[in-house]
Structures are given as structure tokens and as C-alpha cells.
JSON list of C-alpha atoms and ligand atoms in Angstrom, two decimals:
[
{"chain": "A", "resi": 1, "resn": "UNK", "atom": "CA", "xyz": [125.02, 36.89, 137.96]},
{"chain": "A", "resi": 2, "resn": "UNK", "atom": "CA", "xyz": [128.47, 37.12, 135.59]},
{"chain": "A", "resi": 3, "resn": "UNK", "atom": "CA", "xyz": [126.72, 37.27, 132.61]},
{"chain": "A", "resi": 4, "resn": "UNK", "atom": "CA", "xyz": [123.88, 39.57, 133.37]},
{"chain": "A", "resi": 5, "resn": "UNK", "atom": "CA", "xyz": [126.51, 42.51, 134.32]},
{"chain": "A", "resi": 6, "resn": "UNK", "atom": "CA", "xyz": [128.31, 42.45, 130.73]},
{"chain": "A", "resi": 7, "resn": "UNK", "atom": "CA", "xyz": [125.52, 42.48, 129.09]},
{"chain": "A", "resi": 8, "resn": "UNK", "atom": "CA", "xyz": [124.49, 45.20, 131.05]},
{"chain": "A", "resi": 9, "resn": "UNK", "atom": "CA", "xyz": [127.94, 46.39, 130.32]},
{"chain": "A", "resi": 10, "resn": "UNK", "atom": "CA", "xyz": [128.10, 46.27, 126.89]},
{"chain": "A", "resi": 11, "resn": "UNK", "atom": "CA", "xyz": [123.79, 47.71, 126.92]},
{"chain": "A", "resi": 12, "resn": "UNK", "atom": "CA", "xyz": [125.45, 50.55, 128.77]},
{"chain": "A", "resi": 13, "resn": "UNK", "atom": "CA", "xyz": [127.25, 50.66, 125.57]},
{"chain": "A", "resi": 14, "resn": "UNK", "atom": "CA", "xyz": [125.42, 50.94, 123.02]},
{"chain": "A", "resi": 15, "resn": "UNK", "atom": "CA", "xyz": [123.48, 53.14, 124.41]},
{"chain": "A", "resi": 16, "resn": "UNK", "atom": "CA", "xyz": [126.82, 56.02, 124.21]},
{"chain": "A", "resi": 17, "resn": "UNK", "atom": "CA", "xyz": [127.35, 54.61, 120.95]},
{"chain": "A", "resi": 18, "resn": "UNK", "atom": "CA", "xyz": [123.85, 55.73, 119.68]},
{"chain": "A", "resi": 19, "resn": "UNK", "atom": "CA", "xyz": [123.80, 58.73, 122.26]},
{"chain": "A", "resi": 20, "resn": "UNK", "atom": "CA", "xyz": [127.65, 59.61, 120.21]},
{"chain": "A", "resi": 21, "resn": "UNK", "atom": "CA", "xyz": [125.52, 59.47, 116.76]},
{"chain": "A", "resi": 22, "resn": "UNK", "atom": "CA", "xyz": [122.63, 61.25, 117.21]},
{"chain": "A", "resi": 23, "resn": "UNK", "atom": "CA", "xyz": [124.90, 63.91, 118.36]},
{"chain": "A", "resi": 24, "resn": "UNK", "atom": "CA", "xyz": [127.06, 63.50, 114.93]},
{"chain": "A", "resi": 25, "resn": "UNK", "atom": "CA", "xyz": [124.46, 63.54, 112.64]},
{"chain": "A", "resi": 26, "resn": "UNK", "atom": "CA", "xyz": [122.70, 66.56, 114.88]},
{"chain": "A", "resi": 27, "resn": "UNK", "atom": "CA", "xyz": [125.67, 68.08, 114.09]},
{"chain": "A", "resi": 28, "resn": "UNK", "atom": "CA", "xyz": [126.48, 67.24, 110.78]},
{"chain": "A", "resi": 29, "resn": "UNK", "atom": "CA", "xyz": [122.72, 68.43, 109.64]},
{"chain": "A", "resi": 30, "resn": "UNK", "atom": "CA", "xyz": [122.86, 71.38, 111.18]},
{"chain": "A", "resi": 31, "resn": "UNK", "atom": "CA", "xyz": [120.51, 73.57, 113.84]},
{"chain": "A", "resi": 32, "resn": "UNK", "atom": "CA", "xyz": [118.77, 74.65, 110.00]},
{"chain": "A", "resi": 33, "resn": "UNK", "atom": "CA", "xyz": [115.85, 75.31, 111.02]},
{"chain": "A", "resi": 34, "resn": "UNK", "atom": "CA", "xyz": [113.96, 74.39, 107.41]},
{"chain": "A", "resi": 35, "resn": "UNK", "atom": "CA", "xyz": [113.72, 70.63, 108.39]},
{"chain": "A", "resi": 36, "resn": "UNK", "atom": "CA", "xyz": [110.83, 69.24, 109.96]},
{"chain": "A", "resi": 37, "resn": "UNK", "atom": "CA", "xyz": [111.17, 66.83, 113.01]},
{"chain": "A", "resi": 38, "resn": "UNK", "atom": "CA", "xyz": [111.55, 63.54, 112.90]},
{"chain": "A", "resi": 39, "resn": "UNK", "atom": "CA", "xyz": [108.29, 60.95, 113.37]},
{"chain": "A", "resi": 40, "resn": "UNK", "atom": "CA", "xyz": [109.80, 60.51, 116.89]},
{"chain": "A", "resi": 41, "resn": "UNK", "atom": "CA", "xyz": [110.59, 63.41, 117.64]},
{"chain": "A", "resi": 42, "resn": "UNK", "atom": "CA", "xyz": [107.57, 64.13, 117.36]},
{"chain": "A", "resi": 43, "resn": "UNK", "atom": "CA", "xyz": [105.94, 62.17, 119.27]},
{"chain": "A", "resi": 44, "resn": "UNK", "atom": "CA", "xyz": [108.32, 62.56, 122.42]},
{"chain": "A", "resi": 45, "resn": "UNK", "atom": "CA", "xyz": [108.06, 66.58, 122.13]},
{"chain": "A", "resi": 46, "resn": "UNK", "atom": "CA", "xyz": [104.12, 66.27, 122.26]},
{"chain": "A", "resi": 47, "resn": "UNK", "atom": "CA", "xyz": [104.21, 63.82, 125.13]},
{"chain": "A", "resi": 48, "resn": "UNK", "atom": "CA", "xyz": [105.88, 65.90, 126.67]},
{"chain": "A", "resi": 49, "resn": "UNK", "atom": "CA", "xyz": [103.90, 69.15, 125.86]},
{"chain": "A", "resi": 50, "resn": "UNK", "atom": "CA", "xyz": [100.46, 67.11, 127.24]},
{"chain": "A", "resi": 51, "resn": "UNK", "atom": "CA", "xyz": [102.27, 65.97, 129.91]},
{"chain": "A", "resi": 52, "resn": "UNK", "atom": "CA", "xyz": [103.49, 69.23, 130.72]},
{"chain": "A", "resi": 53, "resn": "UNK", "atom": "CA", "xyz": [100.15, 71.04, 131.62]},
{"chain": "A", "resi": 54, "resn": "UNK", "atom": "CA", "xyz": [98.21, 69.57, 135.25]},
{"chain": "A", "resi": 55, "resn": "UNK", "atom": "CA", "xyz": [94.78, 68.01, 134.97]},
{"chain": "A", "resi": 56, "resn": "UNK", "atom": "CA", "xyz": [92.93, 70.87, 136.61]},
{"chain": "A", "resi": 57, "resn": "UNK", "atom": "CA", "xyz": [94.29, 73.12, 133.61]},
{"chain": "A", "resi": 58, "resn": "UNK", "atom": "CA", "xyz": [92.88, 70.43, 131.57]},
{"chain": "A", "resi": 59, "resn": "UNK", "atom": "CA", "xyz": [89.33, 70.76, 131.97]},
{"chain": "A", "resi": 60, "resn": "UNK", "atom": "CA", "xyz": [89.13, 73.50, 132.90]},
{"chain": "A", "resi": 61, "resn": "UNK", "atom": "CA", "xyz": [85.92, 75.57, 131.36]},
{"chain": "A", "resi": 62, "resn": "UNK", "atom": "CA", "xyz": [86.62, 79.00, 129.14]},
{"chain": "A", "resi": 63, "resn": "UNK", "atom": "CA", "xyz": [85.55, 81.86, 131.61]},
{"chain": "A", "resi": 64, "resn": "UNK", "atom": "CA", "xyz": [84.31, 84.65, 129.42]},
{"chain": "A", "resi": 65, "resn": "UNK", "atom": "CA", "xyz": [80.40, 83.42, 127.92]},
{"chain": "A", "resi": 66, "resn": "UNK", "atom": "CA", "xyz": [80.93, 83.42, 123.88]},
{"chain": "A", "resi": 67, "resn": "UNK", "atom": "CA", "xyz": [79.37, 86.07, 122.16]},
{"chain": "A", "resi": 68, "resn": "UNK", "atom": "CA", "xyz": [79.73, 87.92, 118.13]},
{"chain": "A", "resi": 69, "resn": "UNK", "atom": "CA", "xyz": [81.93, 90.29, 120.36]},
{"chain": "A", "resi": 70, "resn": "UNK", "atom": "CA", "xyz": [83.88, 88.39, 122.09]},
{"chain": "A", "resi": 71, "resn": "UNK", "atom": "CA", "xyz": [84.92, 86.39, 119.21]},
{"chain": "A", "resi": 72, "resn": "UNK", "atom": "CA", "xyz": [85.03, 90.16, 116.74]},
{"chain": "A", "resi": 73, "resn": "UNK", "atom": "CA", "xyz": [87.66, 91.06, 119.63]},
{"chain": "A", "resi": 74, "resn": "UNK", "atom": "CA", "xyz": [89.93, 88.24, 119.19]},
{"chain": "A", "resi": 75, "resn": "UNK", "atom": "CA", "xyz": [89.79, 87.27, 115.86]},
{"chain": "A", "resi": 76, "resn": "UNK", "atom": "CA", "xyz": [91.40, 90.80, 115.68]},
{"chain": "A", "resi": 77, "resn": "UNK", "atom": "CA", "xyz": [93.70, 89.54, 118.21]},
{"chain": "A", "resi": 78, "resn": "UNK", "atom": "CA", "xyz": [94.78, 86.54, 116.42]},
{"chain": "A", "resi": 79, "resn": "UNK", "atom": "CA", "xyz": [95.09, 89.01, 113.33]},
{"chain": "A", "resi": 80, "resn": "UNK", "atom": "CA", "xyz": [97.18, 90.98, 115.03]},
{"chain": "A", "resi": 81, "resn": "UNK", "atom": "CA", "xyz": [98.91, 89.12, 116.75]},
{"chain": "A", "resi": 82, "resn": "UNK", "atom": "CA", "xyz": [98.88, 85.45, 115.77]},
{"chain": "A", "resi": 83, "resn": "UNK", "atom": "CA", "xyz": [99.16, 85.39, 111.99]},
{"chain": "A", "resi": 84, "resn": "UNK", "atom": "CA", "xyz": [102.05, 86.24, 111.10]},
{"chain": "A", "resi": 85, "resn": "UNK", "atom": "CA", "xyz": [102.76, 82.83, 112.62]},
{"chain": "A", "resi": 86, "resn": "UNK", "atom": "CA", "xyz": [99.91, 81.06, 112.02]},
{"chain": "A", "resi": 87, "resn": "UNK", "atom": "CA", "xyz": [98.21, 82.93, 108.84]},
{"chain": "A", "resi": 88, "resn": "UNK", "atom": "CA", "xyz": [94.57, 84.26, 109.47]},
{"chain": "A", "resi": 89, "resn": "UNK", "atom": "CA", "xyz": [93.19, 81.24, 108.44]},
{"chain": "A", "resi": 90, "resn": "UNK", "atom": "CA", "xyz": [95.49, 79.37, 111.45]},
{"chain": "A", "resi": 91, "resn": "UNK", "atom": "CA", "xyz": [97.26, 76.74, 108.09]},
{"chain": "A", "resi": 92, "resn": "UNK", "atom": "CA", "xyz": [100.49, 78.12, 109.34]},
{"chain": "A", "resi": 93, "resn": "UNK", "atom": "CA", "xyz": [101.37, 78.91, 105.42]},
{"chain": "A", "resi": 94, "resn": "UNK", "atom": "CA", "xyz": [103.32, 82.17, 106.24]},
{"chain": "A", "resi": 95, "resn": "UNK", "atom": "CA", "xyz": [107.36, 82.37, 105.46]},
{"chain": "A", "resi": 96, "resn": "UNK", "atom": "CA", "xyz": [107.52, 82.59, 108.59]},
{"chain": "A", "resi": 97, "resn": "UNK", "atom": "CA", "xyz": [105.22, 79.69, 110.24]},
{"chain": "A", "resi": 98, "resn": "UNK", "atom": "CA", "xyz": [106.98, 77.76, 107.07]},
{"chain": "A", "resi": 99, "resn": "UNK", "atom": "CA", "xyz": [110.42, 78.62, 108.23]},
{"chain": "A", "resi": 100, "resn": "UNK", "atom": "CA", "xyz": [110.53, 78.30, 111.85]},
{"chain": "A", "resi": 101, "resn": "UNK", "atom": "CA", "xyz": [111.16, 74.32, 113.35]},
{"chain": "A", "resi": 102, "resn": "UNK", "atom": "CA", "xyz": [109.00, 72.52, 114.15]},
{"chain": "A", "resi": 103, "resn": "UNK", "atom": "CA", "xyz": [105.95, 74.89, 112.21]},
{"chain": "A", "resi": 104, "resn": "UNK", "atom": "CA", "xyz": [102.59, 75.98, 113.18]},
{"chain": "A", "resi": 105, "resn": "UNK", "atom": "CA", "xyz": [100.09, 72.55, 113.21]},
{"chain": "A", "resi": 106, "resn": "UNK", "atom": "CA", "xyz": [97.50, 74.01, 111.41]},
{"chain": "A", "resi": 107, "resn": "UNK", "atom": "CA", "xyz": [95.35, 74.98, 114.16]},
{"chain": "A", "resi": 108, "resn": "UNK", "atom": "CA", "xyz": [92.06, 73.93, 112.26]},
{"chain": "A", "resi": 109, "resn": "UNK", "atom": "CA", "xyz": [93.36, 70.04, 111.44]},
{"chain": "A", "resi": 110, "resn": "UNK", "atom": "CA", "xyz": [91.85, 67.60, 114.91]},
{"chain": "A", "resi": 111, "resn": "UNK", "atom": "CA", "xyz": [95.43, 66.91, 115.61]},
{"chain": "A", "resi": 112, "resn": "UNK", "atom": "CA", "xyz": [94.93, 70.70, 117.04]},
{"chain": "A", "resi": 113, "resn": "UNK", "atom": "CA", "xyz": [91.30, 71.08, 117.62]},
{"chain": "A", "resi": 114, "resn": "UNK", "atom": "CA", "xyz": [91.62, 68.15, 120.13]},
{"chain": "A", "resi": 115, "resn": "UNK", "atom": "CA", "xyz": [92.91, 70.02, 122.42]},
{"chain": "A", "resi": 116, "resn": "UNK", "atom": "CA", "xyz": [90.59, 70.74, 125.41]},
{"chain": "A", "resi": 117, "resn": "UNK", "atom": "CA", "xyz": [89.85, 74.84, 125.80]},
{"chain": "A", "resi": 118, "resn": "UNK", "atom": "CA", "xyz": [92.18, 74.93, 129.43]},
{"chain": "A", "resi": 119, "resn": "UNK", "atom": "CA", "xyz": [94.78, 73.43, 127.29]},
{"chain": "A", "resi": 120, "resn": "UNK", "atom": "CA", "xyz": [94.61, 76.50, 124.59]},
{"chain": "A", "resi": 121, "resn": "UNK", "atom": "CA", "xyz": [94.48, 78.50, 127.04]},
{"chain": "A", "resi": 122, "resn": "UNK", "atom": "CA", "xyz": [97.91, 76.99, 128.88]},
{"chain": "A", "resi": 123, "resn": "UNK", "atom": "CA", "xyz": [100.05, 76.78, 125.38]},
{"chain": "A", "resi": 124, "resn": "UNK", "atom": "CA", "xyz": [98.54, 80.33, 124.46]},
{"chain": "A", "resi": 125, "resn": "UNK", "atom": "CA", "xyz": [98.99, 81.96, 128.73]},
{"chain": "A", "resi": 126, "resn": "UNK", "atom": "CA", "xyz": [102.68, 80.36, 128.48]},
{"chain": "A", "resi": 127, "resn": "UNK", "atom": "CA", "xyz": [103.89, 79.50, 124.93]},
{"chain": "A", "resi": 128, "resn": "UNK", "atom": "CA", "xyz": [105.91, 76.07, 124.33]},
{"chain": "A", "resi": 129, "resn": "UNK", "atom": "CA", "xyz": [109.80, 76.87, 125.23]},
{"chain": "A", "resi": 130, "resn": "UNK", "atom": "CA", "xyz": [112.17, 75.70, 122.20]},
{"chain": "A", "resi": 131, "resn": "UNK", "atom": "CA", "xyz": [109.51, 76.16, 119.95]},
{"chain": "A", "resi": 132, "resn": "UNK", "atom": "CA", "xyz": [108.21, 80.75, 118.03]},
{"chain": "A", "resi": 133, "resn": "UNK", "atom": "CA", "xyz": [105.66, 79.83, 120.41]},
{"chain": "A", "resi": 134, "resn": "UNK", "atom": "CA", "xyz": [105.83, 82.49, 122.76]},
{"chain": "A", "resi": 135, "resn": "UNK", "atom": "CA", "xyz": [103.95, 83.55, 125.86]},
{"chain": "A", "resi": 136, "resn": "UNK", "atom": "CA", "xyz": [100.26, 85.47, 125.62]},
{"chain": "A", "resi": 137, "resn": "UNK", "atom": "CA", "xyz": [98.52, 88.05, 127.68]},
{"chain": "A", "resi": 138, "resn": "UNK", "atom": "CA", "xyz": [99.67, 89.02, 131.58]},
{"chain": "A", "resi": 139, "resn": "UNK", "atom": "CA", "xyz": [101.48, 87.19, 134.04]},
{"chain": "A", "resi": 140, "resn": "UNK", "atom": "CA", "xyz": [98.43, 87.32, 135.68]},
{"chain": "A", "resi": 141, "resn": "UNK", "atom": "CA", "xyz": [95.04, 84.91, 136.08]},
{"chain": "A", "resi": 142, "resn": "UNK", "atom": "CA", "xyz": [92.81, 84.68, 133.60]},
{"chain": "A", "resi": 143, "resn": "UNK", "atom": "CA", "xyz": [94.61, 85.83, 131.16]},
{"chain": "A", "resi": 144, "resn": "UNK", "atom": "CA", "xyz": [90.91, 86.69, 129.35]},
{"chain": "A", "resi": 145, "resn": "UNK", "atom": "CA", "xyz": [92.01, 88.02, 126.63]},
{"chain": "A", "resi": 146, "resn": "UNK", "atom": "CA", "xyz": [94.00, 84.66, 125.76]},
{"chain": "A", "resi": 147, "resn": "UNK", "atom": "CA", "xyz": [90.98, 82.97, 126.87]},
{"chain": "A", "resi": 148, "resn": "UNK", "atom": "CA", "xyz": [88.88, 84.95, 124.47]},
{"chain": "A", "resi": 149, "resn": "UNK", "atom": "CA", "xyz": [91.40, 83.74, 121.65]},
{"chain": "A", "resi": 150, "resn": "UNK", "atom": "CA", "xyz": [90.87, 79.57, 122.54]},
{"chain": "A", "resi": 151, "resn": "UNK", "atom": "CA", "xyz": [86.55, 81.54, 121.38]},
{"chain": "A", "resi": 152, "resn": "UNK", "atom": "CA", "xyz": [88.45, 82.20, 118.07]},
{"chain": "A", "resi": 153, "resn": "UNK", "atom": "CA", "xyz": [90.67, 78.66, 117.65]},
{"chain": "A", "resi": 154, "resn": "UNK", "atom": "CA", "xyz": [86.92, 77.10, 117.23]},
{"chain": "A", "resi": 155, "resn": "UNK", "atom": "CA", "xyz": [86.05, 78.94, 115.40]},
{"chain": "A", "resi": 156, "resn": "UNK", "atom": "CA", "xyz": [88.84, 78.81, 112.60]},
{"chain": "A", "resi": 157, "resn": "UNK", "atom": "CA", "xyz": [87.80, 76.01, 111.00]},
{"chain": "A", "resi": 158, "resn": "UNK", "atom": "CA", "xyz": [84.64, 77.55, 109.77]},
{"chain": "A", "resi": 159, "resn": "UNK", "atom": "CA", "xyz": [86.22, 81.30, 108.85]},
{"chain": "A", "resi": 160, "resn": "UNK", "atom": "CA", "xyz": [84.30, 82.43, 106.27]},
{"chain": "A", "resi": 161, "resn": "UNK", "atom": "CA", "xyz": [86.27, 83.84, 103.34]},
{"chain": "A", "resi": 162, "resn": "UNK", "atom": "CA", "xyz": [84.71, 87.50, 104.38]},
{"chain": "A", "resi": 163, "resn": "UNK", "atom": "CA", "xyz": [86.33, 87.17, 107.65]},
{"chain": "A", "resi": 164, "resn": "UNK", "atom": "CA", "xyz": [89.09, 86.75, 106.81]},
{"chain": "A", "resi": 165, "resn": "UNK", "atom": "CA", "xyz": [89.41, 89.88, 103.96]},
{"chain": "A", "resi": 166, "resn": "UNK", "atom": "CA", "xyz": [88.71, 91.97, 107.42]},
{"chain": "A", "resi": 167, "resn": "UNK", "atom": "CA", "xyz": [91.61, 90.16, 108.83]},
{"chain": "A", "resi": 168, "resn": "UNK", "atom": "CA", "xyz": [93.87, 91.44, 106.32]},
{"chain": "A", "resi": 169, "resn": "UNK", "atom": "CA", "xyz": [93.01, 94.86, 107.03]},
{"chain": "A", "resi": 170, "resn": "UNK", "atom": "CA", "xyz": [93.88, 93.82, 110.73]},
{"chain": "A", "resi": 171, "resn": "UNK", "atom": "CA", "xyz": [97.75, 92.65, 109.11]},
{"chain": "A", "resi": 172, "resn": "UNK", "atom": "CA", "xyz": [100.31, 94.77, 110.36]},
{"chain": "A", "resi": 173, "resn": "UNK", "atom": "CA", "xyz": [102.45, 96.24, 107.91]},
{"chain": "A", "resi": 174, "resn": "UNK", "atom": "CA", "xyz": [105.84, 98.35, 108.17]},
{"chain": "A", "resi": 175, "resn": "UNK", "atom": "CA", "xyz": [107.34, 101.73, 107.07]},
{"chain": "A", "resi": 176, "resn": "UNK", "atom": "CA", "xyz": [107.28, 100.75, 104.59]},
{"chain": "A", "resi": 177, "resn": "UNK", "atom": "CA", "xyz": [105.00, 98.72, 103.27]},
{"chain": "A", "resi": 178, "resn": "UNK", "atom": "CA", "xyz": [103.00, 101.67, 104.23]},
{"chain": "A", "resi": 179, "resn": "UNK", "atom": "CA", "xyz": [104.64, 104.37, 102.09]},
{"chain": "A", "resi": 180, "resn": "UNK", "atom": "CA", "xyz": [104.45, 101.51, 99.83]},
{"chain": "A", "resi": 181, "resn": "UNK", "atom": "CA", "xyz": [100.59, 102.12, 99.00]},
{"chain": "A", "resi": 182, "resn": "UNK", "atom": "CA", "xyz": [100.50, 105.58, 99.58]},
{"chain": "A", "resi": 183, "resn": "UNK", "atom": "CA", "xyz": [102.55, 106.07, 96.39]},
{"chain": "A", "resi": 184, "resn": "UNK", "atom": "CA", "xyz": [100.09, 103.37, 94.82]},
{"chain": "A", "resi": 185, "resn": "UNK", "atom": "CA", "xyz": [96.63, 104.56, 95.89]},
{"chain": "A", "resi": 186, "resn": "UNK", "atom": "CA", "xyz": [98.51, 108.62, 94.59]},
{"chain": "A", "resi": 187, "resn": "UNK", "atom": "CA", "xyz": [99.62, 106.94, 91.29]},
{"chain": "A", "resi": 188, "resn": "UNK", "atom": "CA", "xyz": [95.68, 105.65, 90.79]},
{"chain": "A", "resi": 189, "resn": "UNK", "atom": "CA", "xyz": [94.86, 109.43, 91.55]},
{"chain": "A", "resi": 190, "resn": "UNK", "atom": "CA", "xyz": [97.52, 110.49, 89.09]},
{"chain": "A", "resi": 191, "resn": "UNK", "atom": "CA", "xyz": [96.24, 108.08, 86.64]},
{"chain": "A", "resi": 192, "resn": "UNK", "atom": "CA", "xyz": [92.29, 108.39, 86.65]},
{"chain": "A", "resi": 193, "resn": "UNK", "atom": "CA", "xyz": [92.74, 112.67, 86.89]},
{"chain": "A", "resi": 194, "resn": "UNK", "atom": "CA", "xyz": [94.83, 111.26, 83.11]},
{"chain": "A", "resi": 195, "resn": "UNK", "atom": "CA", "xyz": [91.89, 108.89, 82.59]},
{"chain": "A", "resi": 196, "resn": "UNK", "atom": "CA", "xyz": [89.81, 112.32, 83.06]},
{"chain": "A", "resi": 197, "resn": "UNK", "atom": "CA", "xyz": [92.40, 114.65, 81.31]},
{"chain": "A", "resi": 198, "resn": "UNK", "atom": "CA", "xyz": [91.95, 112.14, 77.93]},
{"chain": "A", "resi": 199, "resn": "UNK", "atom": "CA", "xyz": [88.06, 112.28, 77.91]},
{"chain": "A", "resi": 200, "resn": "UNK", "atom": "CA", "xyz": [88.09, 115.99, 78.28]},
{"chain": "A", "resi": 201, "resn": "UNK", "atom": "CA", "xyz": [90.01, 116.37, 74.70]},
{"chain": "A", "resi": 202, "resn": "UNK", "atom": "CA", "xyz": [87.88, 113.22, 73.26]},
{"chain": "A", "resi": 203, "resn": "UNK", "atom": "CA", "xyz": [84.52, 115.31, 74.25]},
{"chain": "A", "resi": 204, "resn": "UNK", "atom": "CA", "xyz": [86.18, 118.61, 72.58]},
{"chain": "B", "resi": 1, "resn": "HEC", "atom": "C1", "xyz": [105.89, 83.48, 115.68]},
{"chain": "B", "resi": 1, "resn": "HEC", "atom": "C2", "xyz": [105.60, 82.39, 115.51]},
{"chain": "B", "resi": 1, "resn": "HEC", "atom": "C3", "xyz": [104.15, 82.24, 116.32]},
{"chain": "B", "resi": 1, "resn": "HEC", "atom": "C4", "xyz": [103.76, 83.55, 116.49]},
{"chain": "B", "resi": 1, "resn": "HEC", "atom": "C5", "xyz": [103.80, 85.14, 116.94]},
{"chain": "B", "resi": 1, "resn": "HEC", "atom": "C6", "xyz": [101.87, 82.63, 117.87]},
{"chain": "B", "resi": 1, "resn": "HEC", "atom": "N1", "xyz": [102.70, 81.29, 117.45]},
{"chain": "B", "resi": 1, "resn": "HEC", "atom": "FE1", "xyz": [101.39, 80.35, 118.10]},
{"chain": "B", "resi": 1, "resn": "HEC", "atom": "N2", "xyz": [102.69, 78.69, 117.87]},
{"chain": "B", "resi": 1, "resn": "HEC", "atom": "C7", "xyz": [103.99, 78.88, 116.79]},
{"chain": "B", "resi": 1, "resn": "HEC", "atom": "C8", "xyz": [104.73, 77.66, 116.65]},
{"chain": "B", "resi": 1, "resn": "HEC", "atom": "C9", "xyz": [106.38, 77.48, 116.50]},
{"chain": "B", "resi": 1, "resn": "HEC", "atom": "C10", "xyz": [103.69, 76.61, 117.62]},
{"chain": "B", "resi": 1, "resn": "HEC", "atom": "C11", "xyz": [104.32, 75.12, 117.63]},
{"chain": "B", "resi": 1, "resn": "HEC", "atom": "C12", "xyz": [104.43, 74.21, 116.83]},
{"chain": "B", "resi": 1, "resn": "HEC", "atom": "C13", "xyz": [103.02, 73.25, 117.13]},
{"chain": "B", "resi": 1, "resn": "HEC", "atom": "O1", "xyz": [102.63, 72.85, 117.72]},
{"chain": "B", "resi": 1, "resn": "HEC", "atom": "O2", "xyz": [101.87, 74.22, 116.56]},
{"chain": "B", "resi": 1, "resn": "HEC", "atom": "C14", "xyz": [102.51, 77.51, 118.43]},
{"chain": "B", "resi": 1, "resn": "HEC", "atom": "C15", "xyz": [101.92, 76.18, 118.71]},
{"chain": "B", "resi": 1, "resn": "HEC", "atom": "C16", "xyz": [100.66, 76.96, 118.86]},
{"chain": "B", "resi": 1, "resn": "HEC", "atom": "C17", "xyz": [99.03, 76.06, 119.39]},
{"chain": "B", "resi": 1, "resn": "HEC", "atom": "C18", "xyz": [98.49, 74.97, 119.91]},
{"chain": "B", "resi": 1, "resn": "HEC", "atom": "C19", "xyz": [98.89, 74.12, 118.13]},
{"chain": "B", "resi": 1, "resn": "HEC", "atom": "C20", "xyz": [99.16, 71.82, 118.66]},
{"chain": "B", "resi": 1, "resn": "HEC", "atom": "O3", "xyz": [98.56, 71.72, 118.42]},
{"chain": "B", "resi": 1, "resn": "HEC", "atom": "O4", "xyz": [100.09, 71.88, 119.51]},
{"chain": "B", "resi": 1, "resn": "HEC", "atom": "C21", "xyz": [98.14, 77.08, 119.75]},
{"chain": "B", "resi": 1, "resn": "HEC", "atom": "C22", "xyz": [97.08, 77.08, 120.07]},
{"chain": "B", "resi": 1, "resn": "HEC", "atom": "C23", "xyz": [98.68, 78.88, 118.95]},
{"chain": "B", "resi": 1, "resn": "HEC", "atom": "N3", "xyz": [100.11, 78.40, 118.93]},
{"chain": "B", "resi": 1, "resn": "HEC", "atom": "C24", "xyz": [98.55, 80.12, 119.26]},
{"chain": "B", "resi": 1, "resn": "HEC", "atom": "C25", "xyz": [98.54, 81.47, 119.66]},
{"chain": "B", "resi": 1, "resn": "HEC", "atom": "C26", "xyz": [97.92, 82.26, 119.83]},
{"chain": "B", "resi": 1, "resn": "HEC", "atom": "C27", "xyz": [96.54, 82.82, 120.01]},
{"chain": "B", "resi": 1, "resn": "HEC", "atom": "C28", "xyz": [98.55, 83.56, 118.77]},
{"chain": "B", "resi": 1, "resn": "HEC", "atom": "C29", "xyz": [98.98, 84.42, 118.70]},
{"chain": "B", "resi": 1, "resn": "HEC", "atom": "C30", "xyz": [98.50, 85.27, 120.73]},
{"chain": "B", "resi": 1, "resn": "HEC", "atom": "C31", "xyz": [100.17, 82.43, 118.07]},
{"chain": "B", "resi": 1, "resn": "HEC", "atom": "N4", "xyz": [99.41, 81.61, 118.62]},
{"chain": "B", "resi": 1, "resn": "HEC", "atom": "C32", "xyz": [101.63, 83.23, 118.10]},
{"chain": "B", "resi": 1, "resn": "HEC", "atom": "C33", "xyz": [104.71, 79.96, 116.39]},
{"chain": "B", "resi": 1, "resn": "HEC", "atom": "C34", "xyz": [103.73, 81.40, 116.85]}
]
């Protein structure tokens, strides 16, 4: 019994030292969002996330029937609200997405697509704590917009170039960018009219 007790104390001490070391290395490395979570942290976080989603929600079927109109609406919605971090194609390769901790998973990947419709809906509707993923839609259920987005996320692996072009037009732009676009258009118009003038001169 005495031996068991000293072994227990030794283990407790080791655990304490390991926690101290972990806390020390965390503080030394800082809380930078530039790095990527180590494998163990990722496993713990994804398991905890999966366990936090109720089984009944995981088994839910999408109450919104699939149609082209629903897909078009969700695509525009995604371009407007989600592409900032996830990119229009869902890759997560955007300046914001690549500098988050954790970085958004490629939504076209097996890892993301193997989630059930209910799980994807739950994540969109409730967000993910301690990540950049916000909660979307109204708090009341069912949140139809989030269910429509589930259809779009299923479609992401098959997104066409034409669809991506349409999405670019729906991406939010800042007032500064609007001003820059206007100036560019004006410049091009002036350039064209100069071109016409020189043509006229040549013709004379
Ligand atoms: C501010 C950045 C940001 C925005 C905006 C954002 N997300 Fe996310 N999203 C994240 C991060 C970070 C994660 C967590 C990392 C991960 O698991 O991909 C995430 C996770 C997800 C996941 C789970 C992926 C997986 O496999 O675990 C889905 C689905 C998702 N987002 C959909 C959306 C949709 C739909 C929108 C728009 C309505 C959206 N996100 C807007 C950053 C964002």
C-alpha cells in the first residue's frame, strides 16, 4: 500500500512538471496565430468538437429540398459572408484564412465532407468556440439559411470556374476598393477616347 502511494505521488509530480513545462513552452512561444496547431492539439480539439454535437443533430436530414435556386442563393450567401476566411472555392487559402489559429480546413476535403449534414449545419448555426468560426443565422430553429449553406458545402468539390466568377462579383469590397475601381474605369474610358482621337487624327 505504501509503495502504491509513493508511485501515485511520483505520477502526480510528473504530471505537475509536465503541465509546468507545457505552460512555459506556450508562454515562450507566445499566442501567435501564425503557427499551425500540433497534431495532438488538433486531435483533442476535433474529438471534443465532435463529442459536443448531439447525436440527434448529427442524424438530422436537411429539411430544405435541393434545387438550383437554393444552390444559387447559398452560393451568393457564401461569397458574401464566408469567402473572406474560406475562399470562394472553400480551400481556406485567403489572407485572413491563412493567418487564423486554427486555419480553416479545406471544405472540399474528405475530412470536411465526411461530416454529416446535421454536423455541418450545427457548426454553421452555432460557430466553433476558440476559433475564428462565428455562429451564423438567427438563433431560432430551423435556421433555413444555414441548411441552404449545407447544400452549397456539399457542392463545393464540384464548383465550376463559371460559378467562381459569379461569386467574385458577390464578394464584399471596401469603399476604398469601390473608389479604386471607379478610378480605373474612368482611366480606361479616357484612354479609349484618347485612342479614338488619335485614330481620328490618323484618318485625317
Ligand atoms: C472569420 C473567419 C470565418 C468566417 C467568416 C467563416 N468561417 Fe467557417 N470556419 C472558420 C474557422 C477558423 C473554422 C475552424 C477550423 C476548421 O475546422 O475548419 C471554420 C470551420 C467551418 C466549418 C467546419 C469545417 C470542418 O471540417 O470542421 C464549416 C462547415 C464552416 N466553417 C462553414 C462556414 C460558413 C458556411 C460560413 C459563412 C456563413 C463560414 N464558415 C464563415 C473561419 C470562418
